[in-house]
Amino acid sequence: MRVLIVEDDERIVSFLAKGLRAEGYATLVARDGEEAMSLAATEGAGLDVVLLDLGLPGPDGRAVLRELRARFPALPILILTARDDVDSKVEGLDAGAADYMTKPFHFDELLARIRAALRARDQTTSSMLVVGDLRLDLLSKVAWRGDRRIDLAPREWALLELLMRHPHQVLSRARILDRVWEYDFDPGSNIVDVYVGYLRRKLNAPGCPPLLQTVRGAGYRLLPPEPAVER
Ligand code: CA
């Protein structure tokens, strides 16, 4: 993982660089806006995260943010600045920053936010969910089991996507209701069971093991079939 530190305060640069390297990150440093832009131009594609100060000599952090955002839309940029007014935070986040932290900061919290930004990046850049022989193409909104294409209604899609994002986990009816229907449904409603039934009929096929398991009293889970054992 490569982190670009854009910061003009030498003490903060050395604190960040040292701490990040100790955590296994590779670091690059730009000490003003100009250097940040030119480093991004040569190294941009190989960067995983940018830590960006706003108050910089030359083009300031906001200009760097706009430039990086336009050239590398998936690159997470965390603003790390002394500016703690709400307007600066709103402006930074609206301009596409993944996160905003104010100085002074706790290094452990910064690390956690870097990890969170990386997770978010990985989720948005991967457009395919795969569990066993089941595939969901999140961009084209097409589902497949093996080479059979499956047409799903929007709620069925949302339910299957939720289950596929948590394979092996038991999801309670309440959680499914909350995530798929997104409003307070009568907890006594059997709508989840009804939709699980619809999904089962669409997913099951002769000769294919069932994927959707009912866990009595707990909820449902998606279990990928065991890989076939070669004999
Ligand atoms: Ca500064």
mmCIF file of C-alpha atoms and ligand atoms in Angstrom:
data_model
loop_
_atom_site.group_PDB
_atom_site.id
_atom_site.type_symbol
_atom_site.label_atom_id
_atom_site.label_comp_id
_atom_site.label_asym_id
_atom_site.label_seq_id
_atom_site.Cartn_x
_atom_site.Cartn_y
_atom_site.Cartn_z
ATOM 1 C CA MET A 1 0.000 0.000 0.000
ATOM 2 C CA ARG A 2 1.415 3.377 -1.006
ATOM 3 C CA VAL A 3 0.452 6.545 0.789
ATOM 4 C CA LEU A 4 1.146 10.012 -0.567
ATOM 5 C CA ILE A 5 1.611 12.514 2.259
ATOM 6 C CA VAL A 6 0.973 16.090 1.147
ATOM 7 C CA GLU A 7 2.130 18.255 4.029
ATOM 8 C CA ASP A 8 4.404 21.258 4.497
ATOM 9 C CA ASP A 9 4.996 20.880 8.236
ATOM 10 C CA GLU A 10 8.225 18.902 8.530
ATOM 11 C CA ARG A 11 7.436 17.556 12.009
ATOM 12 C CA ILE A 12 4.111 16.175 10.885
ATOM 13 C CA VAL A 13 5.696 14.715 7.737
ATOM 14 C CA SER A 14 8.278 12.827 9.724
ATOM 15 C CA PHE A 15 5.746 11.678 12.349
ATOM 16 C CA LEU A 16 3.374 10.398 9.658
ATOM 17 C CA ALA A 17 6.051 8.826 7.479
ATOM 18 C CA LYS A 18 7.658 7.026 10.390
ATOM 19 C CA GLY A 19 4.352 5.779 11.797
ATOM 20 C CA LEU A 20 2.995 4.638 8.445
ATOM 21 C CA ARG A 21 6.190 2.804 7.516
ATOM 22 C CA ALA A 22 6.089 1.017 10.859
ATOM 23 C CA GLU A 23 2.622 -0.187 9.835
ATOM 24 C CA GLY A 24 3.910 -1.503 6.530
ATOM 25 C CA TYR A 25 2.809 1.332 4.255
ATOM 26 C CA ALA A 26 5.174 2.783 1.677
ATOM 27 C CA THR A 27 5.208 6.566 1.782
ATOM 28 C CA LEU A 28 5.801 9.366 -0.688
ATOM 29 C CA VAL A 29 5.972 12.977 0.434
ATOM 30 C CA ALA A 30 5.022 16.195 -1.321
ATOM 31 C CA ARG A 31 5.708 19.422 0.586
ATOM 32 C CA ASP A 32 3.666 21.812 -1.518
ATOM 33 C CA GLY A 33 0.785 21.798 -3.961
ATOM 34 C CA GLU A 34 3.004 21.826 -7.015
ATOM 35 C CA GLU A 35 5.018 18.820 -5.892
ATOM 36 C CA ALA A 36 1.782 16.984 -5.034
ATOM 37 C CA MET A 37 0.426 17.534 -8.552
ATOM 38 C CA SER A 38 3.631 16.430 -10.251
ATOM 39 C CA LEU A 39 4.040 13.362 -8.012
ATOM 40 C CA ALA A 40 0.425 12.443 -8.726
ATOM 41 C CA ALA A 41 1.080 12.800 -12.452
ATOM 42 C CA THR A 42 3.953 10.312 -12.353
ATOM 43 C CA GLU A 43 2.910 8.043 -9.453
ATOM 44 C CA GLY A 44 -0.839 8.557 -9.316
ATOM 45 C CA ALA A 45 -1.860 5.198 -10.712
ATOM 46 C CA GLY A 46 0.243 3.393 -8.097
ATOM 47 C CA LEU A 47 -1.117 5.270 -5.085
ATOM 48 C CA ASP A 48 -3.587 3.751 -2.642
ATOM 49 C CA VAL A 49 -4.316 6.679 -0.325
ATOM 50 C CA VAL A 50 -3.529 10.398 -0.151
ATOM 51 C CA LEU A 51 -3.249 12.315 3.126
ATOM 52 C CA LEU A 52 -3.825 15.921 2.205
ATOM 53 C CA ASP A 53 -3.134 19.073 4.195
ATOM 54 C CA LEU A 54 -5.239 22.047 3.105
ATOM 55 C CA GLY A 55 -2.900 24.921 3.971
ATOM 56 C CA LEU A 56 -0.042 24.427 1.519
ATOM 57 C CA PRO A 57 2.410 26.676 -0.295
ATOM 58 C CA GLY A 58 1.598 26.996 -4.006
ATOM 59 C CA PRO A 59 -1.739 25.633 -5.131
ATOM 60 C CA ASP A 60 -3.540 24.887 -1.864
ATOM 61 C CA GLY A 61 -5.033 21.597 -0.722
ATOM 62 C CA ARG A 62 -8.414 22.305 -2.277
ATOM 63 C CA ALA A 63 -6.840 22.743 -5.728
ATOM 64 C CA VAL A 64 -4.852 19.528 -5.255
ATOM 65 C CA LEU A 65 -8.033 17.729 -4.188
ATOM 66 C CA ARG A 66 -9.924 18.876 -7.296
ATOM 67 C CA GLU A 67 -7.075 17.857 -9.578
ATOM 68 C CA LEU A 68 -6.574 14.421 -8.000
ATOM 69 C CA ARG A 69 -10.313 13.785 -7.846
ATOM 70 C CA ALA A 70 -10.665 14.510 -11.562
ATOM 71 C CA ARG A 71 -7.723 12.353 -12.602
ATOM 72 C CA PHE A 72 -8.127 9.438 -10.190
ATOM 73 C CA PRO A 73 -11.795 9.112 -9.232
ATOM 74 C CA ALA A 74 -11.289 5.933 -7.172
ATOM 75 C CA LEU A 75 -8.261 7.155 -5.189
ATOM 76 C CA PRO A 76 -9.233 7.796 -1.529
ATOM 77 C CA ILE A 77 -8.115 11.237 -0.324
ATOM 78 C CA LEU A 78 -8.172 11.982 3.406
ATOM 79 C CA ILE A 79 -7.951 15.622 4.380
ATOM 80 C CA LEU A 80 -5.725 16.151 7.407
ATOM 81 C CA THR A 81 -5.814 19.770 8.432
ATOM 82 C CA ALA A 82 -5.875 22.278 11.272
ATOM 83 C CA ARG A 83 -9.014 23.846 9.776
ATOM 84 C CA ASP A 84 -11.774 22.561 11.981
ATOM 85 C CA ASP A 85 -14.671 24.788 10.894
ATOM 86 C CA VAL A 86 -17.745 23.103 9.559
ATOM 87 C CA ASP A 87 -17.607 24.953 6.229
ATOM 88 C CA SER A 88 -14.153 23.582 5.427
ATOM 89 C CA LYS A 89 -15.262 20.063 6.317
ATOM 90 C CA VAL A 90 -18.410 20.285 4.214
ATOM 91 C CA GLU A 91 -16.514 21.775 1.297
ATOM 92 C CA GLY A 92 -13.781 19.137 1.476
ATOM 93 C CA LEU A 93 -16.172 16.207 1.682
ATOM 94 C CA ASP A 94 -18.406 17.622 -1.035
ATOM 95 C CA ALA A 95 -15.345 18.057 -3.249
ATOM 96 C CA GLY A 96 -14.818 14.317 -3.030
ATOM 97 C CA ALA A 97 -12.557 13.736 -0.041
ATOM 98 C CA ALA A 98 -13.084 10.257 1.426
ATOM 99 C CA ASP A 99 -12.692 11.603 4.955
ATOM 100 C CA TYR A 100 -11.686 14.664 6.962
ATOM 101 C CA MET A 101 -9.535 14.721 10.094
ATOM 102 C CA THR A 102 -8.437 17.699 12.097
ATOM 103 C CA LYS A 103 -5.071 18.287 13.775
ATOM 104 C CA PRO A 104 -4.097 17.390 16.379
ATOM 105 C CA PHE A 105 -5.086 13.812 15.632
ATOM 106 C CA HIS A 106 -4.553 10.376 17.143
ATOM 107 C CA PHE A 107 -2.424 8.192 14.957
ATOM 108 C CA ASP A 108 -4.458 5.066 15.694
ATOM 109 C CA GLU A 109 -7.590 6.841 14.548
ATOM 110 C CA LEU A 110 -5.861 7.962 11.371
ATOM 111 C CA LEU A 111 -4.853 4.350 10.675
ATOM 112 C CA ALA A 112 -8.431 3.187 11.221
ATOM 113 C CA ARG A 113 -9.733 5.833 8.838
ATOM 114 C CA ILE A 114 -7.181 4.845 6.209
ATOM 115 C CA ARG A 115 -8.331 1.236 6.505
ATOM 116 C CA ALA A 116 -11.972 2.308 6.249
ATOM 117 C CA ALA A 117 -11.246 4.374 3.135
ATOM 118 C CA LEU A 118 -9.451 1.415 1.550
ATOM 119 C CA ARG A 119 -12.368 -0.896 2.323
ATOM 120 C CA ALA A 120 -14.800 1.570 0.776
ATOM 121 C CA ARG A 121 -12.606 1.819 -2.319
ATOM 122 C CA ASP A 122 -12.425 -1.956 -2.669
ATOM 123 C CA GLN A 123 -16.180 -2.281 -2.379
ATOM 124 C CA THR A 124 -16.941 0.300 -5.026
ATOM 125 C CA THR A 125 -14.320 -0.887 -7.476
ATOM 126 C CA SER A 126 -15.326 -4.523 -7.369
ATOM 127 C CA SER A 127 -18.435 -4.808 -9.485
ATOM 128 C CA MET A 128 -19.021 -8.541 -9.173
ATOM 129 C CA LEU A 129 -20.248 -10.534 -6.175
ATOM 130 C CA VAL A 130 -19.508 -14.233 -6.354
ATOM 131 C CA VAL A 131 -20.664 -16.971 -3.988
ATOM 132 C CA GLY A 132 -20.249 -20.521 -5.218
ATOM 133 C CA ASP A 133 -21.682 -20.699 -8.728
ATOM 134 C CA LEU A 134 -23.800 -17.609 -8.113
ATOM 135 C CA ARG A 135 -22.697 -14.272 -9.584
ATOM 136 C CA LEU A 136 -24.181 -10.796 -9.320
ATOM 137 C CA ASP A 137 -22.921 -8.203 -11.740
ATOM 138 C CA LEU A 138 -23.554 -5.011 -9.801
ATOM 139 C CA LEU A 139 -23.024 -2.715 -12.760
ATOM 140 C CA SER A 140 -25.237 -4.365 -15.330
ATOM 141 C CA LYS A 141 -27.611 -5.729 -12.640
ATOM 142 C CA VAL A 142 -27.599 -9.234 -14.012
ATOM 143 C CA ALA A 143 -27.560 -12.393 -11.900
ATOM 144 C CA TRP A 144 -26.226 -15.772 -13.003
ATOM 145 C CA ARG A 145 -26.213 -19.227 -11.540
ATOM 146 C CA GLY A 146 -23.609 -21.150 -13.465
ATOM 147 C CA ASP A 147 -24.384 -20.203 -17.050
ATOM 148 C CA ARG A 148 -28.073 -19.682 -16.415
ATOM 149 C CA ARG A 149 -29.169 -16.081 -16.323
ATOM 150 C CA ILE A 150 -31.659 -15.224 -13.574
ATOM 151 C CA ASP A 151 -34.119 -12.364 -13.805
ATOM 152 C CA LEU A 152 -34.844 -10.743 -10.465
ATOM 153 C CA ALA A 153 -37.344 -8.131 -9.325
ATOM 154 C CA PRO A 154 -35.766 -5.156 -7.491
ATOM 155 C CA ARG A 155 -36.554 -6.463 -3.970
ATOM 156 C CA GLU A 156 -35.342 -9.930 -4.868
ATOM 157 C CA TRP A 157 -32.156 -8.353 -6.153
ATOM 158 C CA ALA A 158 -31.666 -6.342 -2.943
ATOM 159 C CA LEU A 159 -32.289 -9.416 -0.809
ATOM 160 C CA LEU A 160 -29.870 -11.560 -2.781
ATOM 161 C CA GLU A 161 -27.216 -8.827 -2.769
ATOM 162 C CA LEU A 162 -27.504 -8.543 1.029
ATOM 163 C CA LEU A 163 -27.174 -12.304 1.486
ATOM 164 C CA MET A 164 -24.240 -12.468 -0.926
ATOM 165 C CA ARG A 165 -22.422 -9.707 0.904
ATOM 166 C CA HIS A 166 -22.629 -11.831 4.050
ATOM 167 C CA PRO A 167 -22.189 -15.442 2.965
ATOM 168 C CA HIS A 168 -22.203 -18.030 5.782
ATOM 169 C CA GLN A 169 -23.750 -15.489 8.178
ATOM 170 C CA VAL A 170 -27.206 -15.929 9.593
ATOM 171 C CA LEU A 171 -29.229 -12.783 8.859
ATOM 172 C CA SER A 172 -32.273 -12.257 11.026
ATOM 173 C CA ARG A 173 -35.626 -11.326 9.524
ATOM 174 C CA ALA A 174 -35.441 -7.987 11.342
ATOM 175 C CA ARG A 175 -32.091 -7.164 9.807
ATOM 176 C CA ILE A 176 -33.243 -8.200 6.350
ATOM 177 C CA LEU A 177 -36.404 -6.109 6.712
ATOM 178 C CA ASP A 178 -34.370 -3.120 7.804
ATOM 179 C CA ARG A 179 -31.823 -3.407 5.006
ATOM 180 C CA VAL A 180 -34.000 -4.441 2.096
ATOM 181 C CA TRP A 181 -37.286 -2.732 2.847
ATOM 182 C CA GLU A 182 -35.665 0.190 4.660
ATOM 183 C CA TYR A 183 -38.662 1.194 6.668
ATOM 184 C CA ASP A 184 -40.469 -0.109 9.658
ATOM 185 C CA PHE A 185 -42.402 -3.062 8.542
ATOM 186 C CA ASP A 186 -44.719 -4.908 10.842
ATOM 187 C CA PRO A 187 -42.272 -7.311 12.520
ATOM 188 C CA GLY A 188 -44.973 -9.962 12.332
ATOM 189 C CA SER A 189 -45.039 -9.631 8.566
ATOM 190 C CA ASN A 190 -43.965 -12.671 6.602
ATOM 191 C CA ILE A 191 -42.717 -10.643 3.656
ATOM 192 C CA VAL A 192 -39.101 -11.780 4.162
ATOM 193 C CA ASP A 193 -40.152 -15.431 4.093
ATOM 194 C CA VAL A 194 -42.240 -14.804 1.003
ATOM 195 C CA TYR A 195 -39.324 -13.206 -0.843
ATOM 196 C CA VAL A 196 -36.899 -15.892 0.289
ATOM 197 C CA GLY A 197 -39.365 -18.325 -1.248
ATOM 198 C CA TYR A 198 -39.367 -16.397 -4.547
ATOM 199 C CA LEU A 199 -35.557 -16.327 -4.565
ATOM 200 C CA ARG A 200 -35.286 -20.039 -3.831
ATOM 201 C CA ARG A 201 -37.511 -20.893 -6.750
ATOM 202 C CA LYS A 202 -35.406 -18.752 -9.057
ATOM 203 C CA LEU A 203 -32.031 -19.919 -7.780
ATOM 204 C CA ASN A 204 -32.736 -23.603 -7.465
ATOM 205 C CA ALA A 205 -32.279 -25.793 -10.455
ATOM 206 C CA PRO A 206 -32.391 -29.544 -10.917
ATOM 207 C CA GLY A 207 -29.025 -30.982 -10.028
ATOM 208 C CA CYS A 208 -27.815 -27.807 -8.283
ATOM 209 C CA PRO A 209 -27.527 -27.892 -4.491
ATOM 210 C CA PRO A 210 -29.772 -25.383 -2.665
ATOM 211 C CA LEU A 211 -27.934 -22.252 -1.497
ATOM 212 C CA LEU A 212 -30.401 -20.537 0.790
ATOM 213 C CA GLN A 213 -30.749 -22.091 4.187
ATOM 214 C CA THR A 214 -33.398 -21.452 6.827
ATOM 215 C CA VAL A 215 -31.983 -21.363 10.344
ATOM 216 C CA ARG A 216 -34.959 -22.025 12.608
ATOM 217 C CA GLY A 217 -35.718 -19.197 14.962
ATOM 218 C CA ALA A 218 -32.758 -17.158 13.696
ATOM 219 C CA GLY A 219 -33.142 -16.243 10.051
ATOM 220 C CA TYR A 220 -31.561 -17.120 6.754
ATOM 221 C CA ARG A 221 -28.125 -17.653 5.390
ATOM 222 C CA LEU A 222 -26.500 -18.170 2.049
ATOM 223 C CA LEU A 223 -24.206 -21.170 2.023
ATOM 224 C CA PRO A 224 -22.029 -21.830 -0.986
ATOM 225 C CA PRO A 225 -22.040 -25.528 -1.833
ATOM 226 C CA GLU A 226 -18.949 -27.489 -0.872
ATOM 227 C CA PRO A 227 -16.625 -27.801 -3.828
ATOM 228 C CA ALA A 228 -17.111 -31.148 -5.519
ATOM 229 C CA VAL A 229 -14.505 -33.673 -4.465
ATOM 230 C CA GLU A 230 -12.662 -35.312 -7.339
ATOM 231 C CA ARG A 231 -12.513 -39.038 -7.000
HETATM 232 CA CA CA B 1 0.077 23.263 6.313
#
